[in-house]
Tab-separated table of C-alpha atoms in Angstrom:
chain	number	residue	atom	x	y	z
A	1	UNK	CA	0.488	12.590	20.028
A	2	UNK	CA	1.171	15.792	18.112
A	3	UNK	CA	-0.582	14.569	15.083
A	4	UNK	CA	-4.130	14.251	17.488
A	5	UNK	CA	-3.565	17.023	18.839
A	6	UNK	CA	-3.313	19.245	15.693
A	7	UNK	CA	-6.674	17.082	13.979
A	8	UNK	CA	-8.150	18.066	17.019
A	9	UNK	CA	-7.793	21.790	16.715
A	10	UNK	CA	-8.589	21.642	12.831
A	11	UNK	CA	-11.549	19.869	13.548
A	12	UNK	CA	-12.358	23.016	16.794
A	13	UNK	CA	-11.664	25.656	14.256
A	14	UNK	CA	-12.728	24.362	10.751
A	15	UNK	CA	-15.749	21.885	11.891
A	16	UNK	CA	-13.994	19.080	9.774
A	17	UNK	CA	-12.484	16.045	11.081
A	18	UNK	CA	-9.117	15.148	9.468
A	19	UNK	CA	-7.208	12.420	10.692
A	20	UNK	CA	-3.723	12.817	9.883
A	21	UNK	CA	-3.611	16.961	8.592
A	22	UNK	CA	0.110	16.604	7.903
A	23	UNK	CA	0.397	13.417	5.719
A	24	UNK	CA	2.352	14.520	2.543
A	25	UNK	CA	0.786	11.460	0.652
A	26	UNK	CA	-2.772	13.237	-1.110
A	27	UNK	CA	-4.397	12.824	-4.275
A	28	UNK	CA	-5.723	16.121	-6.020
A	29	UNK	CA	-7.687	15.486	-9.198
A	30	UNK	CA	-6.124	17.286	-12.115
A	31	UNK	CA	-8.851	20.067	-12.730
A	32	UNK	CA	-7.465	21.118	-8.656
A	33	UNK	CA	-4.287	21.030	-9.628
A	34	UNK	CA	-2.683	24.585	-10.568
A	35	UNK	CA	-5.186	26.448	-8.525
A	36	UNK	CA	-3.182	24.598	-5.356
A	37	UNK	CA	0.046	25.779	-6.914
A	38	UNK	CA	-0.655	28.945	-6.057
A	39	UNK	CA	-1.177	28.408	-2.471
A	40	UNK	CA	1.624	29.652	0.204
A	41	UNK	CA	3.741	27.501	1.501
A	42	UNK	CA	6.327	24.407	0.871
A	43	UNK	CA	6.515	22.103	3.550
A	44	UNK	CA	3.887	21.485	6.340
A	45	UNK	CA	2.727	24.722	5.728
A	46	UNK	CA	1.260	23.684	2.548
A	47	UNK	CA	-0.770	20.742	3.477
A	48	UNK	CA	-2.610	22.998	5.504
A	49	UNK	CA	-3.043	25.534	3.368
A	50	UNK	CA	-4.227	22.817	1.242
A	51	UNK	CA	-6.886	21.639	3.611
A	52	UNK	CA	-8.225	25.033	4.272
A	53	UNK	CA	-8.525	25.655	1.007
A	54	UNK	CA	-10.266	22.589	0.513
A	55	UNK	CA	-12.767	23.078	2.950
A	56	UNK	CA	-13.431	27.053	2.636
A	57	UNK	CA	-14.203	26.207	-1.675
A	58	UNK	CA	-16.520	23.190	-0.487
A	59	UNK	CA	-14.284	19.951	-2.146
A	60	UNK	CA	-14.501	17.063	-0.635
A	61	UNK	CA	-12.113	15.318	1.292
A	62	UNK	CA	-11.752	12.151	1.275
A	63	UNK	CA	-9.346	9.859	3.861
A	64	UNK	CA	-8.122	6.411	3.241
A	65	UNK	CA	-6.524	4.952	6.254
A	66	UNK	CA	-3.416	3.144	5.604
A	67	UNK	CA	-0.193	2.303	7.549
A	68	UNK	CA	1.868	4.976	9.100
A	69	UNK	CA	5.444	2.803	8.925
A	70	UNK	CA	8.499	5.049	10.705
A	71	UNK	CA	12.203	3.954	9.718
A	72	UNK	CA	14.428	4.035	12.624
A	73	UNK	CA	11.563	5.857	14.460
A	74	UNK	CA	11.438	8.916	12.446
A	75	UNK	CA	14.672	9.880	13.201
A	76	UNK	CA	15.414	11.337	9.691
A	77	UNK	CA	12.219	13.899	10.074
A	78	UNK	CA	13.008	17.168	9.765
A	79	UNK	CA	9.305	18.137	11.305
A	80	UNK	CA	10.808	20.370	14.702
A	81	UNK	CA	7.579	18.930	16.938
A	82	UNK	CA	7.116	22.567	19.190
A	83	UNK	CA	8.222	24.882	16.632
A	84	UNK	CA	6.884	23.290	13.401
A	85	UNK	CA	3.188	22.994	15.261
A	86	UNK	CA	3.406	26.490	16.518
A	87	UNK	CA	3.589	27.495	13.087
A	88	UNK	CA	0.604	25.021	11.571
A	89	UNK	CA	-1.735	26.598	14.427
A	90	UNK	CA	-0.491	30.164	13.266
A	91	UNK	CA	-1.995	28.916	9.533
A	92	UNK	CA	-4.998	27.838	11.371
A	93	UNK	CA	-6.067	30.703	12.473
A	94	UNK	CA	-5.206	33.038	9.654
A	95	UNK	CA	-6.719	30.500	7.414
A	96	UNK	CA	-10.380	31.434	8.854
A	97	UNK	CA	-10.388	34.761	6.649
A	98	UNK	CA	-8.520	33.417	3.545
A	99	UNK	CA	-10.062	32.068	0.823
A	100	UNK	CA	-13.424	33.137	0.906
A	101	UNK	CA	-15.460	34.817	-2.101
């Protein structure tokens, strides 16, 4: 539920449908690479830093659906659902001035 929730609002406030914002499974070609290592962030923070980025610079994303499979329902997640989202929407909405040339 949180997880459509949050696409929904990135796709309100950056006009881009993403499925699953907080994945932690991406591919970034290499010549993307160190400029993402410079990004803020370290946790779910960073994959949406990552995405912004992404879209304000104009690369393509591209999703590949594949199976979301939860061990012992997620219970070793460290993502803290109310606090944790509070946060991504905080990165949200800062993100709409960052990055731009």
């Amino acid at each position: 539920m949180g997880n459509k929730i949050t696409s929904f609002m990135f796709q309100l406030i950056y006009k881009k449908k993403i499925n699953d914002t907080q994945t932690g499974l991406r591919f970034y070609p290499n010549q993307l690479i160190e400029k993402l290592c410079y990004l803020d962030g370290n946790k779910f923070d960073f994959e949406t830093n990552v995405l912004i980025y992404c879209i304000k610079k104009k690369i393509n994303i591209i999703e590949i659906t594949i199976d979301t499979i939860y061990i012992n329902k997620n219970k070793s997640s460290r993502f803290k659902p109310f606090e944790d989202s509070v946060k991504i929407y905080k990165i949200f909405f800062k993100g709409r001035k960052k990055y731009n040339d």
